[in-house]
JSON list of C-alpha atoms in Angstrom, two decimals:
[
{"chain": "A", "resi": 1, "resn": "UNK", "atom": "CA", "xyz": [90.30, 95.46, 106.04]},
{"chain": "A", "resi": 2, "resn": "UNK", "atom": "CA", "xyz": [92.54, 94.17, 108.86]},
{"chain": "A", "resi": 3, "resn": "UNK", "atom": "CA", "xyz": [96.17, 95.29, 108.87]},
{"chain": "A", "resi": 4, "resn": "UNK", "atom": "CA", "xyz": [99.15, 92.92, 108.52]},
{"chain": "A", "resi": 5, "resn": "UNK", "atom": "CA", "xyz": [96.96, 90.37, 107.09]},
{"chain": "A", "resi": 6, "resn": "UNK", "atom": "CA", "xyz": [98.58, 87.66, 104.63]},
{"chain": "A", "resi": 7, "resn": "UNK", "atom": "CA", "xyz": [96.43, 87.83, 101.50]},
{"chain": "A", "resi": 8, "resn": "UNK", "atom": "CA", "xyz": [95.81, 84.76, 99.29]},
{"chain": "A", "resi": 9, "resn": "UNK", "atom": "CA", "xyz": [98.02, 85.12, 96.17]},
{"chain": "A", "resi": 10, "resn": "UNK", "atom": "CA", "xyz": [96.40, 84.27, 92.87]},
{"chain": "A", "resi": 11, "resn": "UNK", "atom": "CA", "xyz": [98.11, 81.54, 90.78]},
{"chain": "A", "resi": 12, "resn": "UNK", "atom": "CA", "xyz": [98.42, 80.65, 87.18]},
{"chain": "A", "resi": 13, "resn": "UNK", "atom": "CA", "xyz": [94.68, 79.87, 86.04]},
{"chain": "A", "resi": 14, "resn": "UNK", "atom": "CA", "xyz": [93.10, 82.37, 88.25]},
{"chain": "A", "resi": 15, "resn": "UNK", "atom": "CA", "xyz": [91.02, 84.61, 86.03]},
{"chain": "A", "resi": 16, "resn": "UNK", "atom": "CA", "xyz": [92.07, 87.69, 87.88]},
{"chain": "A", "resi": 17, "resn": "UNK", "atom": "CA", "xyz": [95.62, 87.49, 86.53]},
{"chain": "A", "resi": 18, "resn": "UNK", "atom": "CA", "xyz": [94.42, 87.89, 82.94]},
{"chain": "A", "resi": 19, "resn": "UNK", "atom": "CA", "xyz": [92.32, 91.22, 83.64]},
{"chain": "A", "resi": 20, "resn": "UNK", "atom": "CA", "xyz": [93.63, 94.67, 83.33]},
{"chain": "A", "resi": 21, "resn": "UNK", "atom": "CA", "xyz": [93.72, 96.58, 86.38]},
{"chain": "A", "resi": 22, "resn": "UNK", "atom": "CA", "xyz": [91.49, 99.62, 87.07]},
{"chain": "A", "resi": 23, "resn": "UNK", "atom": "CA", "xyz": [92.80, 103.15, 87.73]},
{"chain": "A", "resi": 24, "resn": "UNK", "atom": "CA", "xyz": [92.82, 104.11, 91.39]},
{"chain": "A", "resi": 25, "resn": "UNK", "atom": "CA", "xyz": [90.81, 107.25, 91.92]},
{"chain": "A", "resi": 26, "resn": "UNK", "atom": "CA", "xyz": [90.15, 107.20, 95.70]},
{"chain": "A", "resi": 27, "resn": "UNK", "atom": "CA", "xyz": [93.34, 107.51, 97.97]},
{"chain": "A", "resi": 28, "resn": "UNK", "atom": "CA", "xyz": [91.69, 106.49, 101.20]},
{"chain": "A", "resi": 29, "resn": "UNK", "atom": "CA", "xyz": [92.42, 104.23, 104.31]},
{"chain": "A", "resi": 30, "resn": "UNK", "atom": "CA", "xyz": [91.27, 101.16, 102.50]},
{"chain": "A", "resi": 31, "resn": "UNK", "atom": "CA", "xyz": [93.82, 101.71, 99.79]},
{"chain": "A", "resi": 32, "resn": "UNK", "atom": "CA", "xyz": [96.48, 102.14, 102.64]},
{"chain": "A", "resi": 33, "resn": "UNK", "atom": "CA", "xyz": [95.40, 99.01, 104.22]},
{"chain": "A", "resi": 34, "resn": "UNK", "atom": "CA", "xyz": [95.52, 97.07, 101.02]},
{"chain": "A", "resi": 35, "resn": "UNK", "atom": "CA", "xyz": [99.09, 98.50, 100.50]},
{"chain": "A", "resi": 36, "resn": "UNK", "atom": "CA", "xyz": [100.10, 97.22, 103.97]},
{"chain": "A", "resi": 37, "resn": "UNK", "atom": "CA", "xyz": [98.65, 93.87, 103.56]},
{"chain": "A", "resi": 38, "resn": "UNK", "atom": "CA", "xyz": [100.21, 93.56, 100.13]},
{"chain": "A", "resi": 39, "resn": "UNK", "atom": "CA", "xyz": [103.76, 94.40, 101.58]},
{"chain": "A", "resi": 40, "resn": "UNK", "atom": "CA", "xyz": [103.20, 92.02, 104.53]},
{"chain": "A", "resi": 41, "resn": "UNK", "atom": "CA", "xyz": [102.17, 89.19, 102.16]},
{"chain": "A", "resi": 42, "resn": "UNK", "atom": "CA", "xyz": [105.17, 89.88, 99.67]},
{"chain": "A", "resi": 43, "resn": "UNK", "atom": "CA", "xyz": [107.73, 89.98, 102.61]},
{"chain": "A", "resi": 44, "resn": "UNK", "atom": "CA", "xyz": [106.26, 86.80, 104.10]},
{"chain": "A", "resi": 45, "resn": "UNK", "atom": "CA", "xyz": [106.88, 85.07, 100.65]},
{"chain": "A", "resi": 46, "resn": "UNK", "atom": "CA", "xyz": [110.29, 86.51, 99.89]},
{"chain": "A", "resi": 47, "resn": "UNK", "atom": "CA", "xyz": [109.05, 88.59, 96.98]},
{"chain": "A", "resi": 48, "resn": "UNK", "atom": "CA", "xyz": [110.55, 91.87, 95.74]},
{"chain": "A", "resi": 49, "resn": "UNK", "atom": "CA", "xyz": [107.39, 92.98, 94.16]},
{"chain": "A", "resi": 50, "resn": "UNK", "atom": "CA", "xyz": [103.59, 92.33, 94.26]},
{"chain": "A", "resi": 51, "resn": "UNK", "atom": "CA", "xyz": [100.66, 93.47, 92.21]},
{"chain": "A", "resi": 52, "resn": "UNK", "atom": "CA", "xyz": [97.13, 94.19, 93.47]},
{"chain": "A", "resi": 53, "resn": "UNK", "atom": "CA", "xyz": [95.86, 91.74, 90.91]},
{"chain": "A", "resi": 54, "resn": "UNK", "atom": "CA", "xyz": [97.82, 89.00, 92.49]},
{"chain": "A", "resi": 55, "resn": "UNK", "atom": "CA", "xyz": [95.82, 89.31, 95.74]},
{"chain": "A", "resi": 56, "resn": "UNK", "atom": "CA", "xyz": [92.61, 89.49, 93.79]},
{"chain": "A", "resi": 57, "resn": "UNK", "atom": "CA", "xyz": [92.18, 93.36, 93.66]},
{"chain": "A", "resi": 58, "resn": "UNK", "atom": "CA", "xyz": [91.66, 95.14, 90.44]},
{"chain": "A", "resi": 59, "resn": "UNK", "atom": "CA", "xyz": [93.33, 98.20, 91.82]},
{"chain": "A", "resi": 60, "resn": "UNK", "atom": "CA", "xyz": [96.19, 99.64, 89.49]},
{"chain": "A", "resi": 61, "resn": "UNK", "atom": "CA", "xyz": [98.87, 99.41, 92.27]},
{"chain": "A", "resi": 62, "resn": "UNK", "atom": "CA", "xyz": [101.91, 97.43, 93.00]},
{"chain": "A", "resi": 63, "resn": "UNK", "atom": "CA", "xyz": [104.71, 97.47, 95.56]},
{"chain": "A", "resi": 64, "resn": "UNK", "atom": "CA", "xyz": [108.52, 97.14, 94.75]},
{"chain": "A", "resi": 65, "resn": "UNK", "atom": "CA", "xyz": [110.63, 96.29, 97.65]},
{"chain": "A", "resi": 66, "resn": "UNK", "atom": "CA", "xyz": [113.93, 94.85, 96.55]},
{"chain": "A", "resi": 67, "resn": "UNK", "atom": "CA", "xyz": [115.99, 93.34, 99.26]},
{"chain": "A", "resi": 68, "resn": "UNK", "atom": "CA", "xyz": [118.18, 90.24, 99.35]},
{"chain": "A", "resi": 69, "resn": "UNK", "atom": "CA", "xyz": [116.30, 87.19, 100.26]},
{"chain": "A", "resi": 70, "resn": "UNK", "atom": "CA", "xyz": [116.50, 83.63, 99.70]},
{"chain": "A", "resi": 71, "resn": "UNK", "atom": "CA", "xyz": [114.69, 83.87, 96.35]},
{"chain": "A", "resi": 72, "resn": "UNK", "atom": "CA", "xyz": [116.86, 86.89, 95.40]},
{"chain": "A", "resi": 73, "resn": "UNK", "atom": "CA", "xyz": [120.02, 86.83, 97.27]},
{"chain": "A", "resi": 74, "resn": "UNK", "atom": "CA", "xyz": [121.73, 89.46, 95.12]},
{"chain": "A", "resi": 75, "resn": "UNK", "atom": "CA", "xyz": [118.90, 91.88, 94.93]},
{"chain": "A", "resi": 76, "resn": "UNK", "atom": "CA", "xyz": [119.79, 95.46, 95.63]},
{"chain": "A", "resi": 77, "resn": "UNK", "atom": "CA", "xyz": [118.27, 97.17, 98.80]},
{"chain": "A", "resi": 78, "resn": "UNK", "atom": "CA", "xyz": [115.61, 99.65, 98.43]},
{"chain": "A", "resi": 79, "resn": "UNK", "atom": "CA", "xyz": [112.82, 100.86, 100.67]},
{"chain": "A", "resi": 80, "resn": "UNK", "atom": "CA", "xyz": [109.31, 99.56, 99.80]},
{"chain": "A", "resi": 81, "resn": "UNK", "atom": "CA", "xyz": [107.82, 101.76, 97.12]},
{"chain": "A", "resi": 82, "resn": "UNK", "atom": "CA", "xyz": [103.95, 101.91, 96.43]},
{"chain": "A", "resi": 83, "resn": "UNK", "atom": "CA", "xyz": [103.20, 102.47, 92.76]},
{"chain": "A", "resi": 84, "resn": "UNK", "atom": "CA", "xyz": [99.82, 103.45, 91.75]},
{"chain": "A", "resi": 85, "resn": "UNK", "atom": "CA", "xyz": [98.45, 104.20, 88.30]},
{"chain": "A", "resi": 86, "resn": "UNK", "atom": "CA", "xyz": [101.96, 103.64, 86.69]},
{"chain": "A", "resi": 87, "resn": "UNK", "atom": "CA", "xyz": [102.95, 104.49, 83.35]},
{"chain": "A", "resi": 88, "resn": "UNK", "atom": "CA", "xyz": [106.15, 103.66, 81.50]},
{"chain": "A", "resi": 89, "resn": "UNK", "atom": "CA", "xyz": [106.94, 106.92, 79.68]},
{"chain": "A", "resi": 90, "resn": "UNK", "atom": "CA", "xyz": [110.08, 105.51, 77.74]},
{"chain": "A", "resi": 91, "resn": "UNK", "atom": "CA", "xyz": [112.29, 102.66, 77.49]},
{"chain": "A", "resi": 92, "resn": "UNK", "atom": "CA", "xyz": [115.98, 102.09, 76.52]},
{"chain": "A", "resi": 93, "resn": "UNK", "atom": "CA", "xyz": [116.79, 100.41, 73.44]},
{"chain": "A", "resi": 94, "resn": "UNK", "atom": "CA", "xyz": [119.13, 98.16, 75.40]},
{"chain": "A", "resi": 95, "resn": "UNK", "atom": "CA", "xyz": [117.61, 95.04, 76.67]},
{"chain": "A", "resi": 96, "resn": "UNK", "atom": "CA", "xyz": [118.79, 92.30, 79.01]},
{"chain": "A", "resi": 97, "resn": "UNK", "atom": "CA", "xyz": [117.64, 88.75, 79.43]},
{"chain": "A", "resi": 98, "resn": "UNK", "atom": "CA", "xyz": [117.33, 87.54, 83.12]},
{"chain": "A", "resi": 99, "resn": "UNK", "atom": "CA", "xyz": [115.79, 84.87, 85.22]},
{"chain": "A", "resi": 100, "resn": "UNK", "atom": "CA", "xyz": [112.45, 85.96, 86.77]},
{"chain": "A", "resi": 101, "resn": "UNK", "atom": "CA", "xyz": [110.33, 84.13, 89.45]},
{"chain": "A", "resi": 102, "resn": "UNK", "atom": "CA", "xyz": [106.81, 85.22, 90.14]},
{"chain": "A", "resi": 103, "resn": "UNK", "atom": "CA", "xyz": [104.74, 84.77, 93.51]},
{"chain": "A", "resi": 104, "resn": "UNK", "atom": "CA", "xyz": [101.89, 83.48, 90.99]},
{"chain": "A", "resi": 105, "resn": "UNK", "atom": "CA", "xyz": [103.93, 80.91, 89.54]},
{"chain": "A", "resi": 106, "resn": "UNK", "atom": "CA", "xyz": [105.58, 79.24, 92.49]},
{"chain": "A", "resi": 107, "resn": "UNK", "atom": "CA", "xyz": [108.73, 77.24, 92.23]},
{"chain": "A", "resi": 108, "resn": "UNK", "atom": "CA", "xyz": [109.30, 78.51, 88.58]},
{"chain": "A", "resi": 109, "resn": "UNK", "atom": "CA", "xyz": [111.83, 80.78, 87.00]},
{"chain": "A", "resi": 110, "resn": "UNK", "atom": "CA", "xyz": [111.86, 81.85, 83.35]},
{"chain": "A", "resi": 111, "resn": "UNK", "atom": "CA", "xyz": [114.23, 83.67, 81.24]},
{"chain": "A", "resi": 112, "resn": "UNK", "atom": "CA", "xyz": [112.57, 87.15, 80.31]},
{"chain": "A", "resi": 113, "resn": "UNK", "atom": "CA", "xyz": [113.88, 89.90, 78.30]},
{"chain": "A", "resi": 114, "resn": "UNK", "atom": "CA", "xyz": [113.36, 93.34, 79.69]},
{"chain": "A", "resi": 115, "resn": "UNK", "atom": "CA", "xyz": [114.55, 97.01, 78.95]},
{"chain": "A", "resi": 116, "resn": "UNK", "atom": "CA", "xyz": [117.49, 97.92, 81.16]},
{"chain": "A", "resi": 117, "resn": "UNK", "atom": "CA", "xyz": [116.32, 101.41, 81.70]},
{"chain": "A", "resi": 118, "resn": "UNK", "atom": "CA", "xyz": [112.99, 102.89, 81.76]},
{"chain": "A", "resi": 119, "resn": "UNK", "atom": "CA", "xyz": [111.34, 106.36, 82.60]},
{"chain": "A", "resi": 120, "resn": "UNK", "atom": "CA", "xyz": [108.17, 105.88, 84.63]},
{"chain": "A", "resi": 121, "resn": "UNK", "atom": "CA", "xyz": [105.49, 108.00, 86.27]},
{"chain": "A", "resi": 122, "resn": "UNK", "atom": "CA", "xyz": [103.23, 107.00, 89.05]},
{"chain": "A", "resi": 123, "resn": "UNK", "atom": "CA", "xyz": [101.19, 108.13, 91.96]},
{"chain": "A", "resi": 124, "resn": "UNK", "atom": "CA", "xyz": [102.03, 107.39, 95.70]},
{"chain": "A", "resi": 125, "resn": "UNK", "atom": "CA", "xyz": [99.47, 106.59, 98.39]},
{"chain": "A", "resi": 126, "resn": "UNK", "atom": "CA", "xyz": [98.90, 110.34, 98.95]},
{"chain": "A", "resi": 127, "resn": "UNK", "atom": "CA", "xyz": [97.96, 110.87, 95.33]},
{"chain": "A", "resi": 128, "resn": "UNK", "atom": "CA", "xyz": [101.10, 112.89, 94.44]},
{"chain": "A", "resi": 129, "resn": "UNK", "atom": "CA", "xyz": [102.72, 112.31, 91.00]},
{"chain": "A", "resi": 130, "resn": "UNK", "atom": "CA", "xyz": [106.17, 111.00, 90.64]},
{"chain": "A", "resi": 131, "resn": "UNK", "atom": "CA", "xyz": [108.53, 110.72, 87.77]},
{"chain": "A", "resi": 132, "resn": "UNK", "atom": "CA", "xyz": [111.65, 108.63, 88.04]},
{"chain": "A", "resi": 133, "resn": "UNK", "atom": "CA", "xyz": [114.29, 106.83, 85.94]},
{"chain": "A", "resi": 134, "resn": "UNK", "atom": "CA", "xyz": [114.95, 103.05, 86.83]},
{"chain": "A", "resi": 135, "resn": "UNK", "atom": "CA", "xyz": [117.54, 100.68, 85.80]},
{"chain": "A", "resi": 136, "resn": "UNK", "atom": "CA", "xyz": [118.86, 97.18, 86.26]},
{"chain": "A", "resi": 137, "resn": "UNK", "atom": "CA", "xyz": [117.14, 94.90, 88.69]},
{"chain": "A", "resi": 138, "resn": "UNK", "atom": "CA", "xyz": [114.56, 97.68, 89.98]},
{"chain": "A", "resi": 139, "resn": "UNK", "atom": "CA", "xyz": [113.50, 98.36, 86.34]},
{"chain": "A", "resi": 140, "resn": "UNK", "atom": "CA", "xyz": [112.92, 94.75, 85.92]},
{"chain": "A", "resi": 141, "resn": "UNK", "atom": "CA", "xyz": [110.64, 94.53, 88.92]},
{"chain": "A", "resi": 142, "resn": "UNK", "atom": "CA", "xyz": [108.73, 97.66, 87.69]},
{"chain": "A", "resi": 143, "resn": "UNK", "atom": "CA", "xyz": [108.26, 95.98, 84.08]},
{"chain": "A", "resi": 144, "resn": "UNK", "atom": "CA", "xyz": [107.20, 92.75, 85.78]},
{"chain": "A", "resi": 145, "resn": "UNK", "atom": "CA", "xyz": [104.55, 94.17, 88.11]},
{"chain": "A", "resi": 146, "resn": "UNK", "atom": "CA", "xyz": [103.42, 96.56, 85.33]},
{"chain": "A", "resi": 147, "resn": "UNK", "atom": "CA", "xyz": [102.79, 93.46, 83.26]},
{"chain": "A", "resi": 148, "resn": "UNK", "atom": "CA", "xyz": [100.50, 92.15, 85.98]},
{"chain": "A", "resi": 149, "resn": "UNK", "atom": "CA", "xyz": [98.39, 95.26, 85.85]},
{"chain": "A", "resi": 150, "resn": "UNK", "atom": "CA", "xyz": [98.02, 94.77, 82.05]},
{"chain": "A", "resi": 151, "resn": "UNK", "atom": "CA", "xyz": [96.81, 91.19, 82.67]},
{"chain": "A", "resi": 152, "resn": "UNK", "atom": "CA", "xyz": [100.21, 89.74, 81.40]},
{"chain": "A", "resi": 153, "resn": "UNK", "atom": "CA", "xyz": [101.85, 86.87, 83.48]},
{"chain": "A", "resi": 154, "resn": "UNK", "atom": "CA", "xyz": [105.36, 85.55, 83.08]},
{"chain": "A", "resi": 155, "resn": "UNK", "atom": "CA", "xyz": [103.97, 82.74, 80.82]},
{"chain": "A", "resi": 156, "resn": "UNK", "atom": "CA", "xyz": [102.26, 85.26, 78.59]},
{"chain": "A", "resi": 157, "resn": "UNK", "atom": "CA", "xyz": [105.40, 87.36, 78.43]},
{"chain": "A", "resi": 158, "resn": "UNK", "atom": "CA", "xyz": [107.42, 84.30, 77.38]},
{"chain": "A", "resi": 159, "resn": "UNK", "atom": "CA", "xyz": [104.73, 83.65, 74.61]},
{"chain": "A", "resi": 160, "resn": "UNK", "atom": "CA", "xyz": [104.97, 87.30, 73.49]},
{"chain": "A", "resi": 161, "resn": "UNK", "atom": "CA", "xyz": [108.80, 87.11, 73.26]},
{"chain": "A", "resi": 162, "resn": "UNK", "atom": "CA", "xyz": [108.53, 83.97, 71.14]},
{"chain": "A", "resi": 163, "resn": "UNK", "atom": "CA", "xyz": [106.01, 85.52, 68.89]},
{"chain": "A", "resi": 164, "resn": "UNK", "atom": "CA", "xyz": [108.13, 88.49, 68.45]},
{"chain": "A", "resi": 165, "resn": "UNK", "atom": "CA", "xyz": [111.20, 86.35, 67.71]},
{"chain": "A", "resi": 166, "resn": "UNK", "atom": "CA", "xyz": [109.32, 84.52, 65.12]},
{"chain": "A", "resi": 167, "resn": "UNK", "atom": "CA", "xyz": [108.11, 87.68, 63.26]},
{"chain": "A", "resi": 168, "resn": "UNK", "atom": "CA", "xyz": [111.70, 89.24, 63.29]},
{"chain": "A", "resi": 169, "resn": "UNK", "atom": "CA", "xyz": [113.26, 86.00, 61.88]},
{"chain": "A", "resi": 170, "resn": "UNK", "atom": "CA", "xyz": [110.83, 85.93, 58.88]}
]
């Protein structure tokens, strides 16, 4: 795989977005190249996160790289983080609704309910295990990208929220 290549981003209707990602078991140069190209693609499109499934890969991997840009002018700054084989270990009871966009749903923003704090575990590109507490906007990015690895897009998340609201109001 060529480095700093801008990858094609899957959009609503592409089957890859409905599939569950597969665990990464080989941490090699090809994985590093995929991560580099995902980061380049994400930065080129003013994203703050991108999942491998969004670029037609089944790898259970995403990148979080919150920085202010024209799509998210108030985003906090953080170094890009490659997240492989993520797990959400626990979530806060407190939730918050916020407007989210998605590179796979260009030009749209939807109001999405997310946990304000999460405890997560994931591997880095060298295979090492990390555990971290995330809050606010960065927790929102993690949950959004994690959804992609479960085959859940923003449109499905809105439908799940609506179904949950219907059940709780009965």
